[in-house]
CSV table of C-alpha atoms in Angstrom, one decimal:
chain,number,residue,atom,x,y,z
A,1343,UNK,CA,0.0,0.0,0.0
A,1344,UNK,CA,2.8,2.4,1.0
A,1345,UNK,CA,4.7,1.6,-2.2
A,1346,UNK,CA,1.7,2.3,-4.3
A,1347,UNK,CA,1.0,5.6,-2.6
A,1348,UNK,CA,4.7,6.6,-3.1
A,1349,UNK,CA,4.4,5.9,-6.8
A,1350,UNK,CA,1.2,7.9,-7.1
A,1351,UNK,CA,2.7,10.9,-5.2
A,1352,UNK,CA,5.9,10.8,-7.3
A,1353,UNK,CA,3.9,10.7,-10.6
A,1354,UNK,CA,1.9,13.8,-9.5
A,1355,UNK,CA,5.0,15.6,-8.1
A,1356,UNK,CA,4.6,18.7,-10.4
A,1357,UNK,CA,0.9,19.0,-9.2
A,1358,UNK,CA,1.9,18.6,-5.6
A,1359,UNK,CA,4.9,20.9,-5.6
A,1360,UNK,CA,3.2,24.1,-4.6
A,1361,UNK,CA,1.0,22.3,-2.1
A,1362,UNK,CA,4.1,20.7,-0.5
A,1363,UNK,CA,5.8,24.1,-0.3
A,1364,UNK,CA,2.7,25.6,1.4
A,1365,UNK,CA,2.7,22.8,4.0
A,1366,UNK,CA,6.5,23.3,4.5
A,1367,UNK,CA,6.0,27.0,5.1
A,1368,UNK,CA,3.1,26.3,7.5
A,1369,UNK,CA,5.3,23.8,9.4
A,1370,UNK,CA,8.1,26.3,9.7
A,1371,UNK,CA,5.8,29.0,11.1
A,1372,UNK,CA,4.2,26.7,13.6
A,1373,UNK,CA,7.7,25.4,14.6
A,1374,UNK,CA,8.9,29.0,15.2
A,1375,UNK,CA,5.9,29.9,17.4
A,1376,UNK,CA,6.2,26.6,19.3
A,1377,UNK,CA,10.0,27.1,19.8
A,1378,UNK,CA,9.5,30.6,21.2
A,1379,UNK,CA,6.7,29.4,23.6
A,1380,UNK,CA,8.7,26.4,24.8
A,1381,UNK,CA,11.8,28.5,25.4
A,1382,UNK,CA,9.7,31.0,27.4
A,1383,UNK,CA,8.3,28.1,29.4
A,1384,UNK,CA,11.8,26.8,30.0
A,1385,UNK,CA,13.0,30.1,31.2
A,1386,UNK,CA,9.9,30.7,33.4
A,1387,UNK,CA,10.7,27.5,35.3
A,1388,UNK,CA,14.3,28.4,36.0
A,1389,UNK,CA,15.0,30.1,39.4
A,1390,UNK,CA,15.1,33.9,39.3
A,1391,UNK,CA,17.6,34.1,42.2
A,1392,UNK,CA,15.4,36.3,44.4
A,1393,UNK,CA,11.8,36.5,45.7
A,1394,UNK,CA,9.9,39.7,44.9
A,1395,UNK,CA,6.9,38.7,47.0
A,1396,UNK,CA,5.8,41.6,49.3
A,1397,UNK,CA,8.6,43.7,48.1
A,1398,UNK,CA,8.2,47.3,47.0
A,1399,UNK,CA,10.5,49.5,44.9
A,1400,UNK,CA,11.1,53.2,45.4
A,1401,UNK,CA,13.0,55.1,42.7
A,1402,UNK,CA,14.5,58.4,44.1
A,1403,UNK,CA,14.2,61.3,41.6
A,1404,UNK,CA,16.6,64.0,42.6
A,1405,UNK,CA,15.6,66.4,39.9
A,1406,UNK,CA,18.4,68.5,38.5
A,1407,UNK,CA,20.8,67.3,41.2
A,1408,UNK,CA,23.3,64.6,40.3
A,1409,UNK,CA,23.3,61.3,42.2
A,1410,UNK,CA,26.8,62.1,43.4
A,1411,UNK,CA,25.4,65.1,45.4
A,1412,UNK,CA,23.4,62.8,47.8
A,1413,UNK,CA,25.0,63.0,51.2
A,1414,UNK,CA,26.2,59.7,52.6
A,1415,UNK,CA,24.3,60.1,55.9
A,1416,UNK,CA,20.9,60.3,54.0
A,1417,UNK,CA,20.9,56.6,53.4
A,1418,UNK,CA,21.0,55.9,57.1
A,1419,UNK,CA,18.3,58.4,57.7
A,1420,UNK,CA,16.1,56.9,55.1
A,1421,UNK,CA,16.6,53.4,56.5
A,1422,UNK,CA,15.7,54.5,60.0
A,1423,UNK,CA,12.6,56.5,58.9
A,1424,UNK,CA,11.3,53.7,56.7
A,1425,UNK,CA,11.8,51.0,59.3
A,1426,UNK,CA,9.7,53.2,61.7
A,1427,UNK,CA,6.7,52.3,59.5
A,1428,UNK,CA,4.9,49.2,61.0
A,1429,UNK,CA,4.5,47.6,57.5
A,1430,UNK,CA,8.2,47.7,56.7
A,1431,UNK,CA,10.3,44.7,57.6
A,1432,UNK,CA,13.6,45.3,55.6
A,1433,UNK,CA,15.1,48.3,53.8
A,1434,UNK,CA,17.9,47.9,51.2
A,1435,UNK,CA,19.5,50.1,48.6
A,1436,UNK,CA,20.4,49.0,45.0
A,1437,UNK,CA,21.6,50.7,41.9
A,1438,UNK,CA,18.5,49.7,40.0
A,1439,UNK,CA,15.3,47.8,40.8
A,1440,UNK,CA,14.4,44.3,39.6
A,1441,UNK,CA,11.8,44.0,36.8
A,1442,UNK,CA,13.1,47.1,34.9
A,1443,UNK,CA,15.1,47.3,31.7
A,1444,UNK,CA,18.1,48.8,33.5
A,1445,UNK,CA,21.5,47.2,32.9
A,1446,UNK,CA,25.0,48.1,34.1
A,1447,UNK,CA,27.8,46.2,32.4
A,1448,UNK,CA,31.6,46.1,33.1
A,1449,UNK,CA,34.5,43.9,32.3
A,1450,UNK,CA,36.6,42.2,35.0
A,1451,UNK,CA,40.0,40.4,34.8
A,1452,UNK,CA,41.4,37.6,36.9
A,1453,UNK,CA,45.1,37.8,37.5
A,1454,UNK,CA,45.2,34.1,38.4
A,1455,UNK,CA,43.6,32.7,35.3
A,1456,UNK,CA,44.0,35.7,32.9
A,1457,UNK,CA,40.3,35.5,32.0
A,1458,UNK,CA,38.6,38.8,31.1
A,1459,UNK,CA,34.8,38.5,31.4
A,1460,UNK,CA,32.0,41.0,30.8
A,1461,UNK,CA,29.2,40.9,33.3
A,1462,UNK,CA,26.1,42.6,34.6
A,1463,UNK,CA,26.6,44.5,37.9
A,1464,UNK,CA,24.4,45.5,40.7
A,1465,UNK,CA,25.5,47.6,43.7
A,1466,UNK,CA,23.6,46.4,46.8
A,1467,UNK,CA,23.6,47.3,50.4
A,1468,UNK,CA,23.9,44.8,53.3
A,1469,UNK,CA,20.1,44.5,53.8
A,1470,UNK,CA,19.3,43.6,50.2
A,1471,UNK,CA,19.8,39.9,50.6
A,1472,UNK,CA,17.1,39.8,53.3
A,1473,UNK,CA,14.8,42.2,51.5
A,1474,UNK,CA,14.9,40.1,48.3
A,1475,UNK,CA,15.4,36.7,49.9
A,1476,UNK,CA,18.5,36.1,47.8
A,1477,UNK,CA,19.8,32.5,48.6
A,1478,UNK,CA,23.6,32.4,48.9
A,1479,UNK,CA,24.6,28.8,48.1
A,1480,UNK,CA,28.2,29.1,49.1
A,1481,UNK,CA,30.0,31.6,51.3
A,1482,UNK,CA,28.0,34.6,52.6
A,1483,UNK,CA,26.4,37.9,51.8
A,1484,UNK,CA,28.4,41.0,52.6
A,1485,UNK,CA,27.8,42.8,55.9
A,1486,UNK,CA,29.0,45.5,58.2
A,1487,UNK,CA,32.1,43.4,59.0
A,1488,UNK,CA,33.3,44.3,55.5
A,1489,UNK,CA,33.4,48.0,56.4
A,1490,UNK,CA,36.8,49.5,55.9
A,1491,UNK,CA,38.2,46.3,54.1
A,1492,UNK,CA,40.9,47.1,51.5
A,1493,UNK,CA,39.0,45.1,48.9
A,1494,UNK,CA,35.4,45.3,47.6
A,1495,UNK,CA,33.3,42.3,48.7
A,1496,UNK,CA,31.2,40.8,46.0
A,1497,UNK,CA,28.7,38.0,45.4
A,1498,UNK,CA,28.6,36.4,41.9
A,1499,UNK,CA,26.5,33.8,40.2
A,1500,UNK,CA,27.8,30.3,39.2
A,1501,UNK,CA,28.0,31.3,35.5
A,1502,UNK,CA,30.4,34.2,36.2
A,1503,UNK,CA,32.4,32.1,38.6
A,1504,UNK,CA,32.9,29.4,36.0
A,1505,UNK,CA,33.9,31.9,33.4
A,1506,UNK,CA,36.2,33.9,35.6
A,1507,UNK,CA,37.9,30.9,37.4
A,1508,UNK,CA,37.4,27.9,35.0
A,1509,UNK,CA,37.9,24.6,36.9
A,1510,UNK,CA,38.8,26.4,40.1
A,1511,UNK,CA,37.1,27.4,43.3
A,1512,UNK,CA,35.9,31.1,43.0
A,1513,UNK,CA,35.1,31.6,46.7
A,1514,UNK,CA,37.8,33.8,48.4
A,1515,UNK,CA,39.5,34.7,45.1
A,1516,UNK,CA,40.4,38.3,44.2
A,1517,UNK,CA,40.2,40.0,40.8
A,1518,UNK,CA,40.2,43.5,39.4
A,1519,UNK,CA,38.0,45.6,37.0
A,1520,UNK,CA,39.4,46.1,33.5
A,1521,UNK,CA,41.3,49.3,34.4
A,1522,UNK,CA,42.6,47.7,37.6
A,1523,UNK,CA,41.2,50.5,39.7
A,1524,UNK,CA,39.5,48.3,42.2
A,1525,UNK,CA,40.3,44.9,43.7
A,1526,UNK,CA,37.2,42.8,44.3
A,1527,UNK,CA,37.0,39.7,46.5
A,1528,UNK,CA,34.4,36.9,46.1
A,1529,UNK,CA,32.7,36.3,49.4
A,1530,UNK,CA,29.6,34.5,48.2
A,1531,UNK,CA,28.1,32.5,45.3
A,1532,UNK,CA,24.5,32.4,44.1
A,1533,UNK,CA,22.9,30.2,41.5
A,1534,UNK,CA,21.3,32.8,39.4
A,1535,UNK,CA,20.1,36.4,39.4
A,1536,UNK,CA,17.7,37.2,36.6
A,1537,UNK,CA,16.5,40.7,37.4
A,1538,UNK,CA,14.7,41.8,34.3
A,1539,UNK,CA,11.8,39.3,34.1
A,1540,UNK,CA,11.1,35.6,34.7
A,1541,UNK,CA,11.8,35.2,30.9
A,1542,UNK,CA,15.3,36.7,31.1
A,1543,UNK,CA,18.1,34.6,29.6
A,1544,UNK,CA,20.6,33.7,32.3
A,1545,UNK,CA,23.7,36.0,32.1
A,1546,UNK,CA,26.9,36.6,34.1
A,1547,UNK,CA,26.0,38.6,37.2
A,1548,UNK,CA,27.9,40.1,40.1
A,1549,UNK,CA,26.7,42.1,43.1
A,1550,UNK,CA,29.1,44.4,44.9
A,1551,UNK,CA,28.7,46.0,48.3
A,1552,UNK,CA,27.3,49.5,48.4
A,1553,UNK,CA,28.9,51.4,51.2
A,1554,UNK,CA,28.1,55.2,51.0
A,1555,UNK,CA,30.6,56.1,53.8
A,1556,UNK,CA,33.5,54.2,52.2
A,1557,UNK,CA,33.0,55.2,48.5
A,1558,UNK,CA,31.7,57.9,46.2
A,1559,UNK,CA,29.0,55.7,44.7
A,1560,UNK,CA,25.4,56.8,45.2
A,1561,UNK,CA,22.4,54.6,44.3
A,1562,UNK,CA,18.9,55.9,43.9
A,1563,UNK,CA,16.6,52.9,44.4
A,1564,UNK,CA,15.2,51.5,47.6
A,1565,UNK,CA,13.8,48.0,48.0
A,1566,UNK,CA,11.4,47.4,50.9
A,1567,UNK,CA,10.2,44.1,52.3
A,1568,UNK,CA,6.8,44.8,53.7
A,1569,UNK,CA,4.3,42.8,55.7
A,1570,UNK,CA,2.2,40.2,53.8
A,1571,UNK,CA,-1.1,41.6,52.5
A,1572,UNK,CA,0.1,45.3,52.6
A,1573,UNK,CA,-2.5,47.2,50.5
A,1574,UNK,CA,-1.7,49.5,47.7
A,1575,UNK,CA,-2.9,52.4,49.8
A,1576,UNK,CA,0.4,52.0,51.7
A,1577,UNK,CA,2.0,54.0,48.9
A,1578,UNK,CA,0.6,57.3,50.4
A,1579,UNK,CA,2.0,56.6,53.8
A,1580,UNK,CA,5.3,55.6,52.3
A,1581,UNK,CA,5.6,58.8,50.2
A,1582,UNK,CA,4.8,61.0,53.3
A,1583,UNK,CA,7.6,59.3,55.3
A,1584,UNK,CA,10.0,59.7,52.4
A,1585,UNK,CA,9.1,63.4,52.1
A,1586,UNK,CA,10.1,63.9,55.8
A,1587,UNK,CA,13.7,63.0,54.8
A,1588,UNK,CA,14.0,65.0,51.6
A,1589,UNK,CA,11.0,67.1,50.6
A,1590,UNK,CA,12.7,68.4,47.5
A,1591,UNK,CA,12.9,64.9,45.9
A,1592,UNK,CA,10.1,63.0,44.2
A,1593,UNK,CA,9.6,59.2,44.5
A,1594,UNK,CA,8.3,56.6,42.1
A,1595,UNK,CA,6.8,53.8,44.2
A,1596,UNK,CA,5.5,50.4,42.9
A,1597,UNK,CA,5.2,46.9,44.2
A,1598,UNK,CA,7.6,44.4,42.5
A,1599,UNK,CA,4.6,42.2,41.7
A,1600,UNK,CA,3.1,45.0,39.6
A,1601,UNK,CA,6.4,45.7,37.8
A,1602,UNK,CA,6.8,41.9,37.2
A,1603,UNK,CA,3.3,41.7,35.6
A,1604,UNK,CA,4.0,44.7,33.4
A,1605,UNK,CA,7.3,43.2,32.2
A,1606,UNK,CA,5.6,39.9,31.5
A,1607,UNK,CA,2.8,41.6,29.5
A,1608,UNK,CA,5.4,43.5,27.5
A,1609,UNK,CA,7.3,40.3,26.6
A,1610,UNK,CA,4.2,38.2,25.8
A,1611,UNK,CA,2.4,40.7,23.5
A,1612,UNK,CA,4.8,40.0,20.6
A,1613,UNK,CA,4.3,36.2,21.0
A,1614,UNK,CA,0.5,36.7,21.1
A,1615,UNK,CA,0.7,38.8,17.9
A,1616,UNK,CA,2.8,36.1,16.2
A,1617,UNK,CA,0.3,33.5,17.4
A,1618,UNK,CA,-2.6,35.4,15.8
A,1619,UNK,CA,-0.7,35.8,12.5
A,1620,UNK,CA,0.2,32.1,12.5
A,1621,UNK,CA,-3.5,31.2,13.2
A,1622,UNK,CA,-4.6,33.2,10.2
A,1623,UNK,CA,-1.9,31.7,8.0
A,1624,UNK,CA,-2.9,28.2,9.1
A,1625,UNK,CA,-6.5,29.0,8.3
A,1626,UNK,CA,-5.4,30.1,4.8
A,1627,UNK,CA,-3.4,27.0,4.4
A,1628,UNK,CA,-6.4,24.9,5.5
A,1629,UNK,CA,-8.7,26.5,2.9
A,1630,UNK,CA,-6.1,26.1,0.2
A,1631,UNK,CA,-5.4,22.5,1.1
A,1632,UNK,CA,-9.1,21.7,1.2
A,1633,UNK,CA,-9.7,23.3,-2.2
A,1634,UNK,CA,-6.7,21.5,-3.8
A,1635,UNK,CA,-7.9,18.1,-2.4
A,1636,UNK,CA,-11.4,18.7,-3.6
A,1637,UNK,CA,-10.1,19.6,-7.1
A,1638,UNK,CA,-7.8,16.6,-7.2
A,1639,UNK,CA,-10.6,14.3,-6.1
A,1640,UNK,CA,-12.8,15.6,-8.8
A,1641,UNK,CA,-10.1,15.0,-11.4
A,1642,UNK,CA,-9.7,11.4,-10.2
A,1643,UNK,CA,-13.4,10.4,-10.4
A,1644,UNK,CA,-12.7,7.9,-13.4
A,1645,UNK,CA,-9.8,6.4,-11.5
A,1646,UNK,CA,-12.0,6.0,-8.4
A,1647,UNK,CA,-14.8,4.5,-10.5
A,1648,UNK,CA,-12.4,1.9,-12.0
A,1649,UNK,CA,-11.1,0.9,-8.5
A,1650,UNK,CA,-14.7,0.6,-7.3
A,1651,UNK,CA,-15.6,-1.5,-10.3
A,1652,UNK,CA,-12.8,-4.0,-9.7
A,1653,UNK,CA,-13.8,-4.5,-6.1
A,1654,UNK,CA,-12.4,-1.7,-4.0
A,1655,UNK,CA,-14.6,-0.9,-1.0
A,1656,UNK,CA,-15.7,2.6,0.0
A,1657,UNK,CA,-13.5,2.4,3.0
A,1658,UNK,CA,-10.5,1.6,0.8
A,1659,UNK,CA,-11.1,4.8,-1.2
A,1660,UNK,CA,-11.5,6.8,1.9
A,1661,UNK,CA,-8.3,5.5,3.4
A,1662,UNK,CA,-6.4,6.1,0.2
A,1663,UNK,CA,-7.4,9.8,-0.1
A,1664,UNK,CA,-6.5,10.5,3.6
A,1665,UNK,CA,-3.3,8.5,3.4
A,1666,UNK,CA,-2.1,10.3,0.3
A,1667,UNK,CA,-2.5,13.6,2.0
A,1668,UNK,CA,-0.7,12.5,5.2
A,1669,UNK,CA,2.1,11.1,3.0
A,1670,UNK,CA,2.4,14.5,1.2
A,1671,UNK,CA,2.5,16.2,4.6
A,1672,UNK,CA,5.2,13.8,5.8
A,1673,UNK,CA,7.4,14.7,2.8
A,1674,UNK,CA,7.1,18.4,3.6
A,1675,UNK,CA,7.7,17.8,7.3
A,1676,UNK,CA,10.8,15.7,6.7
A,1677,UNK,CA,12.2,18.4,4.4
A,1678,UNK,CA,11.4,21.0,7.1
A,1679,UNK,CA,13.1,19.0,9.8
A,1680,UNK,CA,16.2,18.5,7.7
A,1681,UNK,CA,16.5,22.3,7.3
A,1682,UNK,CA,15.6,23.2,10.9
A,1683,UNK,CA,17.8,20.7,12.6
A,1684,UNK,CA,20.7,22.8,11.5
A,1685,UNK,CA,19.8,25.4,14.2
A,1686,UNK,CA,20.7,23.3,17.3
A,1687,UNK,CA,23.5,21.5,15.4
A,1688,UNK,CA,25.3,24.7,14.5
A,1689,UNK,CA,24.3,26.6,17.6
A,1690,UNK,CA,23.3,29.5,15.5
A,1691,UNK,CA,20.6,30.7,18.0
A,1692,UNK,CA,22.6,29.7,21.1
A,1693,UNK,CA,20.5,28.5,24.1
A,1694,UNK,CA,17.4,29.9,22.4
A,1695,UNK,CA,17.3,26.7,20.3
A,1696,UNK,CA,18.6,23.9,22.6
A,1697,UNK,CA,17.7,20.3,22.0
A,1698,UNK,CA,14.7,20.1,24.4
A,1699,UNK,CA,13.2,23.2,22.7
A,1700,UNK,CA,13.9,21.8,19.2
A,1701,UNK,CA,12.4,18.4,19.9
A,1702,UNK,CA,9.3,19.8,21.7
A,1703,UNK,CA,8.7,22.4,18.9
A,1704,UNK,CA,9.2,19.7,16.2
A,1705,UNK,CA,6.7,17.4,17.9
A,1706,UNK,CA,4.1,20.1,18.4
A,1707,UNK,CA,4.5,21.3,14.8
A,1708,UNK,CA,4.1,17.7,13.4
A,1709,UNK,CA,0.9,17.2,15.4
A,1710,UNK,CA,-0.6,20.5,14.2
A,1711,UNK,CA,0.3,19.8,10.5
A,1712,UNK,CA,-0.9,16.2,10.6
A,1713,UNK,CA,-4.1,17.2,12.3
A,1714,UNK,CA,-4.7,20.0,9.8
A,1715,UNK,CA,-4.0,17.6,6.9
A,1716,UNK,CA,-6.3,15.0,8.3
A,1717,UNK,CA,-9.2,17.4,8.9
A,1718,UNK,CA,-8.8,18.9,5.3
A,1719,UNK,CA,-8.9,15.4,3.8
A,1720,UNK,CA,-11.8,13.9,5.6
A,1721,UNK,CA,-14.6,15.5,3.6
A,1722,UNK,CA,-13.0,15.0,0.1
A,1723,UNK,CA,-12.2,11.4,1.1
A,1724,UNK,CA,-15.8,10.8,2.2
A,1725,UNK,CA,-17.2,12.3,-1.0
A,1726,UNK,CA,-14.9,10.1,-3.1
A,1727,UNK,CA,-15.9,7.0,-1.2
A,1728,UNK,CA,-19.6,7.7,-1.8
A,1729,UNK,CA,-19.3,7.7,-5.6
A,1730,UNK,CA,-21.0,4.7,-7.2
A,1731,UNK,CA,-19.0,2.8,-9.8
A,1732,UNK,CA,-21.5,3.5,-12.6
A,1733,UNK,CA,-21.6,7.2,-11.8
A,1734,UNK,CA,-17.9,7.4,-11.7
A,1735,UNK,CA,-17.3,5.5,-15.0
A,1736,UNK,CA,-19.8,7.7,-16.9
A,1737,UNK,CA,-18.2,10.9,-15.6
A,1738,UNK,CA,-16.6,13.1,-18.2
């Protein structure tokens, strides 16, 4: 049966060429959407490296004043005033808040290994680990005991540790920035820190200690751990308390949960748009496929009549029409897989197209295309199977 179907498909190759290309294009589009969705699911399940539950962000807007003009003692005043609020549990200062598009990059060099690695940086105060519930897997978070140390204490993720000190233990090692202006010491290791969104691709990340009394750096973001169930109306009380410290500044206040939802919406809208476009394209492919199958079945009425006359059953005709379409779809799918498998083999898209994503997207795309082909061939196959031999043989 299969050999017979292959012969029929080959003899009608010129007629099936455009249809095969249409199925191939539909397969590629479905594969692309499925790959994006699966990669997003894969990233969503990976640990973020912190917990933003019941955490609020406060961005300090100093107006025309530069950040460097902020007095060092203001941070301690802010901490004490904010902790006076009954809803506040922890107060920390960072160079930028999670769930924003802010990024600070720098290159660091290890004198022991000679490695020079670019990484994302976040300056954070001693209380940030408690405010964001950052789990340190080895070593410790920096603290007041590091005040006055000749080196800058830092906590880095495993990815950066492996790149900076390949095959070696990073904990306790020292390295410098690219210009050798600062010596930094690794005091702790975390698994990950994906600050932008739950769909952020893991990157090199390092967090250095923010000490306003020991350096010239001035950060302008506060992270607050608040009591569970704190209502949004707390924003007014928080703003009043901040104004007591510096009335000439303004403050942008938002819960991290709200910022996270906004980031997710921004990232998922393009995927939703692509999904709608793909749905319209599949609908057009379905209509075209149905029309071609109907036309091909009408052209083959004499052939169908002859088969019925020599003893073929209606079910045999039905199965032949459906099987031919599934075979044609299989040819297009195999060709598509041969082309698309080059992506994980060559690593052209990096981790975006790893093997689990490729295999999952290929499987989903095959199911969609086979289901579409089956649905489009059911009615033409049923109509062909209902033809009587006499009617089919007298057809002109």
